[in-house]
Amino acid sequence: MRHSIVQNLINISLFLIAINNAAYALGTPAGTVISNTVTVEYNQNGSPQTSTDTVVFSVQEIIDVNLVSQDASNVLVLTSSLDQVLTFLVTNIGNGIEEFSFAFDASPIGTDDFDPTNLRIFIDSNNNGVFDTGGIDVEHIPALNDVSLDANGVDSQVIFIVGDIPPALIDGDEGLIEITANATTAGAAGSTPGTILVGLGDGGVDALVGLTEASVDTPGTYEVASLIDVNITKNAQVIDDTAGGGSCTTAPCSPIPGAIIQYSLDVVASGIDTAANVVITDAIPTDTTYEPSSITLNGIPLTDSSVDADAGFIAANVITVNLGDLTNADNHTITFNVVIN
């Protein structure tokens, strides 16, 4: 009877520890046998006596999983494009070896602009983090090739969602996908944290559902973009109009002769391709004179000469700045000054 009471107290303690454990169930592997012996020594009628009692238990398995998108932002795609890839990383954060199966939802709760089609899930079979076609990365079929992962966050697997983008979409349209990782232990996925699954843990110990409910959903988003666009925005600011009182700072603006005007050119690339050999040219306006050595690129001064190594110069009263190749989200700011004649 005493052993039964002690074992029940141990089970309750393990349950409370598991429920209050923060996010990751790192710790002693499931099935580990822990033994503890107490000894009492005494004398009886001058004769030494010894008595012992031992309690033995096996550590329960906690079933927990983590699933994180590996895309830093929305994945840019072209309308009417095929086999576009979202990338995720699944990690076993329980304390036992566990298998995980995967599913997707093309229309999760929320607002988006389109549903991708022909969606499939692939396993990164060669573990290079890149979706490889030609049978290298294998399509996931639930219950056929579920992913087995070692315990305690030391084992992860990259998973890809691959889908087709419908036609007739416009730039900025978004398609939201949700991928789910489920522990395959019977009764685990979606159960209330603390649910005990008798005998279903590693080595036949009990398993306990962790804080993630042994199932986790993670979103990924496709965003339609142009092949490549380079946009430029030009602004002018009076930076020296002392003779006019220095008040000409907003439009409509009528600075007086001798005022110094600074032009600012903001260049932004967007899309999924590369704009090669981007060159910016800007002619000095009539009735103004270029202020020598005033060209800057991203705040760094450029020389006026065309025969040195920097990106900019002025020749025949035209500012030229070579920006090279631009890809999505590349941005640059060019400034130069003129004086009103």
Coordinates of C-alpha atoms in Angstrom, one line a residue:
M1 CA 0.0 0.0 0.0
R2 CA 2.8 2.4 0.9
H3 CA 4.5 1.8 -2.5
S4 CA 1.2 2.6 -4.3
I5 CA 0.7 5.9 -2.4
V6 CA 4.3 6.9 -3.2
Q7 CA 3.9 6.0 -6.9
N8 CA 0.7 8.1 -7.1
L9 CA 2.5 11.1 -5.5
I10 CA 5.3 10.7 -8.0
N11 CA 2.8 10.6 -10.9
I12 CA 1.0 13.7 -9.6
S13 CA 4.4 15.6 -9.3
L14 CA 5.4 14.7 -12.8
F15 CA 2.1 15.9 -14.1
L16 CA 2.4 19.2 -12.4
I17 CA 6.0 19.7 -13.6
A18 CA 4.9 18.9 -17.2
I19 CA 2.0 21.3 -17.1
N20 CA 4.0 24.2 -15.7
N21 CA 7.1 23.6 -17.9
A22 CA 7.7 26.5 -20.2
A23 CA 7.3 25.7 -23.9
Y24 CA 10.2 23.2 -24.2
A25 CA 10.1 19.9 -22.4
L26 CA 13.8 19.5 -22.3
G27 CA 15.0 16.9 -19.8
T28 CA 15.5 13.3 -18.9
P29 CA 14.6 11.0 -21.8
A30 CA 11.2 9.2 -21.6
G31 CA 11.5 5.7 -20.2
T32 CA 14.5 6.4 -18.0
V33 CA 14.3 4.4 -14.8
I34 CA 15.0 6.3 -11.6
S35 CA 15.6 4.4 -8.5
N36 CA 15.9 5.7 -5.0
T37 CA 16.7 3.7 -1.8
V38 CA 16.4 4.8 1.8
T39 CA 18.3 3.1 4.6
V40 CA 17.7 3.0 8.3
E41 CA 20.4 1.7 10.7
Y42 CA 19.9 1.0 14.4
N43 CA 21.0 -1.3 17.3
Q44 CA 18.8 -3.9 18.8
N45 CA 20.0 -5.5 22.0
G46 CA 23.5 -4.5 21.0
S47 CA 23.2 -6.0 17.6
P48 CA 23.4 -3.6 14.5
Q49 CA 20.3 -3.7 12.3
T50 CA 19.6 -2.4 8.8
S51 CA 16.3 -1.8 6.9
T52 CA 15.9 -0.4 3.4
D53 CA 13.1 0.6 1.1
T54 CA 13.3 1.4 -2.6
V55 CA 11.1 3.3 -4.9
V56 CA 11.5 2.8 -8.7
F57 CA 9.7 4.7 -11.5
S58 CA 10.1 5.4 -15.2
V59 CA 10.1 8.9 -16.5
Q60 CA 6.9 9.7 -18.5
E61 CA 7.1 11.0 -22.1
I62 CA 6.0 14.5 -22.8
I63 CA 4.7 15.0 -26.3
D64 CA 5.5 18.5 -27.7
V65 CA 6.3 20.0 -31.1
N66 CA 7.5 23.2 -32.5
L67 CA 6.9 24.4 -36.1
V68 CA 8.4 27.6 -37.5
S69 CA 8.4 29.3 -40.9
Q70 CA 11.9 29.6 -42.4
D71 CA 10.8 32.4 -44.8
A72 CA 11.9 35.8 -43.5
S73 CA 8.9 37.5 -45.1
N74 CA 6.1 36.8 -47.6
V75 CA 7.4 34.6 -50.5
L76 CA 7.2 36.6 -53.7
V77 CA 5.6 34.9 -56.7
L78 CA 4.4 35.6 -60.2
T79 CA 0.7 35.2 -61.1
S80 CA 0.2 31.9 -63.1
S81 CA 3.5 30.4 -61.7
L82 CA 4.0 26.8 -60.7
D83 CA 5.7 24.9 -57.9
Q84 CA 6.2 27.9 -55.6
V85 CA 7.7 27.0 -52.2
L86 CA 7.1 27.8 -48.6
T87 CA 9.6 26.5 -46.1
F88 CA 9.1 25.3 -42.5
L89 CA 11.1 23.7 -39.7
V90 CA 9.6 21.1 -37.4
T91 CA 11.3 20.3 -34.1
N92 CA 10.5 17.6 -31.5
I93 CA 10.6 19.5 -28.2
G94 CA 9.3 16.6 -26.1
N95 CA 11.5 14.2 -24.2
G96 CA 10.8 11.1 -26.3
I97 CA 11.3 9.9 -29.8
E98 CA 8.2 10.9 -31.7
E99 CA 6.7 10.7 -35.2
F100 CA 5.0 13.7 -36.8
S101 CA 2.6 13.9 -39.7
F102 CA 1.7 17.0 -41.7
A103 CA -1.4 18.6 -43.3
F104 CA -2.2 22.0 -44.8
D105 CA -5.2 24.4 -45.0
A106 CA -5.4 26.6 -48.1
S107 CA -8.2 28.6 -46.6
P108 CA -7.4 29.3 -42.9
I109 CA -9.5 31.7 -40.9
G110 CA -8.5 35.2 -41.9
T111 CA -8.5 37.5 -44.9
D112 CA -6.3 36.9 -48.0
D113 CA -6.8 37.4 -51.8
F114 CA -6.4 34.0 -53.3
D115 CA -6.0 30.3 -52.6
P116 CA -3.0 28.5 -54.2
T117 CA -3.8 25.3 -56.0
N118 CA -2.2 21.9 -56.4
L119 CA -0.7 22.1 -52.9
R120 CA 1.6 19.4 -51.7
I121 CA 4.0 18.8 -48.8
F122 CA 7.5 17.6 -49.3
I123 CA 10.2 16.5 -46.9
D124 CA 13.7 17.9 -47.3
S125 CA 15.2 14.4 -47.9
N126 CA 18.8 15.6 -48.4
N127 CA 18.6 18.1 -45.6
N128 CA 20.0 21.0 -47.6
G129 CA 17.2 23.4 -46.8
V130 CA 16.4 23.9 -50.5
F131 CA 13.5 22.3 -52.4
D132 CA 14.9 19.9 -54.9
T133 CA 12.8 18.5 -57.7
G134 CA 13.3 15.3 -59.8
G135 CA 12.4 13.0 -56.9
I136 CA 15.1 14.2 -54.6
D137 CA 12.8 15.7 -52.0
V138 CA 10.0 13.2 -51.4
E139 CA 6.3 14.1 -51.2
H140 CA 4.9 13.5 -47.7
I141 CA 2.0 11.0 -47.5
P142 CA 0.5 10.8 -44.0
A143 CA 1.0 7.4 -42.3
L144 CA 3.4 6.3 -45.1
N145 CA 6.4 8.5 -44.5
D146 CA 5.8 10.4 -41.3
V147 CA 8.9 12.0 -39.8
S148 CA 10.5 10.5 -36.8
L149 CA 12.5 12.9 -34.6
D150 CA 14.8 12.4 -31.6
A151 CA 13.9 14.1 -28.3
N152 CA 14.7 17.4 -26.5
G153 CA 15.0 19.8 -29.5
V154 CA 18.1 18.1 -30.9
D155 CA 16.4 16.9 -34.0
S156 CA 14.6 18.9 -36.7
Q157 CA 13.3 18.5 -40.2
V158 CA 12.7 21.0 -43.0
I159 CA 9.3 20.7 -44.6
F160 CA 8.1 22.4 -47.8
I161 CA 4.7 23.4 -49.0
V162 CA 4.7 23.5 -52.8
G163 CA 1.8 25.1 -54.8
D164 CA 0.6 26.8 -57.9
I165 CA -0.4 30.4 -58.1
P166 CA -3.6 31.2 -60.0
P167 CA -3.8 33.5 -63.1
A168 CA -5.1 37.1 -63.3
L169 CA -3.7 38.2 -59.9
I170 CA -2.3 41.7 -59.3
D171 CA 0.8 42.9 -57.4
G172 CA 0.3 42.7 -53.6
D173 CA -2.3 39.9 -53.7
E174 CA -1.6 37.5 -50.8
G175 CA -2.4 33.8 -50.4
L176 CA -2.2 32.5 -46.9
I177 CA -1.5 28.8 -46.2
E178 CA -1.4 27.1 -42.8
I179 CA 0.6 23.9 -42.2
T180 CA 0.0 21.6 -39.2
A181 CA 2.4 19.2 -37.5
N182 CA 0.7 16.5 -35.5
A183 CA 2.3 13.9 -33.2
T184 CA 1.2 10.5 -34.5
T185 CA 0.8 8.9 -31.0
A186 CA -2.8 7.8 -30.8
G187 CA -5.0 10.4 -29.0
A188 CA -2.1 12.9 -28.6
A189 CA -2.7 15.6 -31.3
G190 CA -5.1 18.2 -30.2
S191 CA -5.7 16.9 -26.7
T192 CA -5.8 19.1 -23.6
P193 CA -2.3 19.7 -22.1
G194 CA -1.9 17.2 -19.3
T195 CA -3.8 14.4 -20.9
I196 CA -2.2 11.1 -20.0
L197 CA -2.0 8.4 -22.6
V198 CA -1.5 5.2 -20.7
G199 CA 1.4 3.0 -22.0
L200 CA 1.8 5.0 -25.2
G201 CA 5.2 6.6 -24.4
D202 CA 8.7 5.4 -25.3
G203 CA 9.3 1.9 -23.9
G204 CA 5.7 1.5 -22.8
V205 CA 5.7 4.3 -20.2
D206 CA 2.8 6.7 -20.0
A207 CA 2.8 9.7 -22.3
L208 CA 1.6 13.1 -21.4
V209 CA 0.4 15.8 -23.8
G210 CA 2.5 19.0 -23.5
L211 CA 1.6 22.6 -23.8
T212 CA 1.4 22.6 -27.6
E213 CA -1.3 19.9 -27.4
A214 CA 1.0 17.7 -29.5
S215 CA -0.1 19.7 -32.6
V216 CA 0.9 23.1 -33.9
D217 CA -0.3 25.3 -36.8
T218 CA 2.0 27.8 -38.5
P219 CA 1.1 30.2 -41.4
G220 CA 3.1 31.0 -44.5
T221 CA 2.1 33.5 -47.2
Y222 CA 2.6 33.9 -50.9
E223 CA 2.6 37.5 -52.2
V224 CA 2.2 38.3 -55.9
A225 CA 4.9 40.6 -57.3
S226 CA 6.1 41.9 -60.6
L227 CA 9.1 40.3 -62.3
I228 CA 11.0 43.4 -61.3
D229 CA 10.2 47.1 -61.0
V230 CA 12.5 50.0 -60.2
N231 CA 10.8 53.1 -59.0
I232 CA 12.3 56.5 -58.4
T233 CA 10.9 59.4 -56.4
K234 CA 12.3 62.9 -56.6
N235 CA 12.1 65.6 -54.0
A236 CA 13.6 69.1 -53.7
Q237 CA 14.3 71.1 -50.6
V238 CA 15.7 74.6 -50.1
I239 CA 18.7 74.2 -47.8
D240 CA 20.1 77.7 -48.0
D241 CA 17.9 80.8 -48.6
T242 CA 19.3 83.2 -46.1
A243 CA 18.7 86.2 -48.3
G244 CA 15.0 85.2 -48.6
G245 CA 14.6 84.8 -44.9
G246 CA 15.0 81.0 -44.9
S247 CA 11.2 80.5 -45.1
C248 CA 10.9 78.7 -48.4
T249 CA 10.7 75.1 -47.1
T250 CA 7.4 73.9 -48.4
A251 CA 5.4 74.0 -51.6
P252 CA 4.5 76.2 -53.2
C253 CA 8.0 77.5 -53.0
S254 CA 9.6 80.5 -54.6
P255 CA 13.2 80.8 -53.5
I256 CA 15.2 83.8 -54.6
P257 CA 18.4 83.8 -56.8
G258 CA 21.3 82.5 -54.8
A259 CA 19.3 79.9 -52.9
I260 CA 20.7 76.4 -52.7
I261 CA 18.3 73.6 -53.6
Q262 CA 19.0 70.0 -52.7
Y263 CA 17.5 67.3 -54.9
S264 CA 16.9 63.9 -53.4
L265 CA 16.3 60.7 -55.6
D266 CA 14.9 57.7 -53.8
V267 CA 15.3 54.4 -55.8
V268 CA 13.5 51.2 -54.7
A269 CA 13.4 47.9 -56.5
S270 CA 10.6 45.4 -56.0
G271 CA 9.9 42.0 -57.5
I272 CA 11.3 38.5 -57.9
D273 CA 13.9 39.0 -60.6
T274 CA 17.1 41.2 -60.9
A275 CA 17.3 44.6 -62.5
A276 CA 20.7 44.6 -64.1
N277 CA 23.1 47.5 -64.5
V278 CA 20.8 50.2 -63.1
V279 CA 21.9 53.7 -64.1
I280 CA 20.4 57.0 -62.8
T281 CA 20.8 60.2 -64.8
D282 CA 19.5 63.6 -63.9
A283 CA 20.2 66.8 -65.9
I284 CA 20.9 70.0 -64.0
P285 CA 17.9 72.3 -64.4
T286 CA 18.0 75.4 -66.6
D287 CA 18.7 78.6 -64.7
T288 CA 20.6 76.7 -62.0
T289 CA 24.3 75.8 -61.5
Y290 CA 25.5 72.6 -60.0
E291 CA 27.2 72.9 -56.6
P292 CA 30.6 71.2 -57.0
S293 CA 31.2 68.0 -54.9
S294 CA 27.7 67.8 -53.7
I295 CA 26.7 64.3 -55.0
T296 CA 26.1 61.7 -52.4
L297 CA 24.9 58.0 -52.5
N298 CA 23.3 56.8 -49.3
G299 CA 24.9 59.6 -47.5
I300 CA 28.4 58.9 -48.8
P301 CA 30.0 61.7 -50.9
L302 CA 30.9 60.9 -54.5
T303 CA 33.4 62.7 -56.6
D304 CA 32.4 64.7 -59.7
S305 CA 35.0 62.9 -61.9
S306 CA 34.1 60.1 -64.3
V307 CA 37.5 58.6 -64.2
D308 CA 37.6 57.4 -60.6
A309 CA 36.3 54.2 -59.0
D310 CA 33.1 55.6 -57.3
A311 CA 29.6 55.2 -58.6
G312 CA 28.8 58.8 -59.6
F313 CA 30.0 61.7 -61.7
I314 CA 28.8 64.8 -63.5
A315 CA 29.5 65.4 -67.2
A316 CA 27.9 67.8 -69.7
N317 CA 25.8 69.1 -66.9
V318 CA 24.2 65.7 -66.2
I319 CA 24.4 63.8 -63.0
T320 CA 25.1 60.0 -63.5
V321 CA 25.1 57.3 -60.7
N322 CA 25.6 53.6 -61.4
L323 CA 23.8 51.5 -58.9
G324 CA 24.6 48.1 -60.4
D325 CA 22.2 45.1 -60.1
L326 CA 19.1 45.6 -57.9
T327 CA 16.9 42.9 -56.4
N328 CA 13.7 43.0 -54.3
A329 CA 13.8 45.6 -51.5
D330 CA 17.1 47.1 -52.6
N331 CA 16.9 50.9 -52.0
H332 CA 19.3 53.8 -52.5
T333 CA 19.1 57.5 -52.0
I334 CA 21.1 60.0 -54.2
T335 CA 21.4 63.7 -53.5
F336 CA 23.0 66.7 -55.2
N337 CA 22.7 70.5 -54.9
V338 CA 22.2 73.3 -57.3
V339 CA 22.3 77.1 -56.9
I340 CA 19.6 79.3 -58.5
N341 CA 21.3 81.7 -61.0

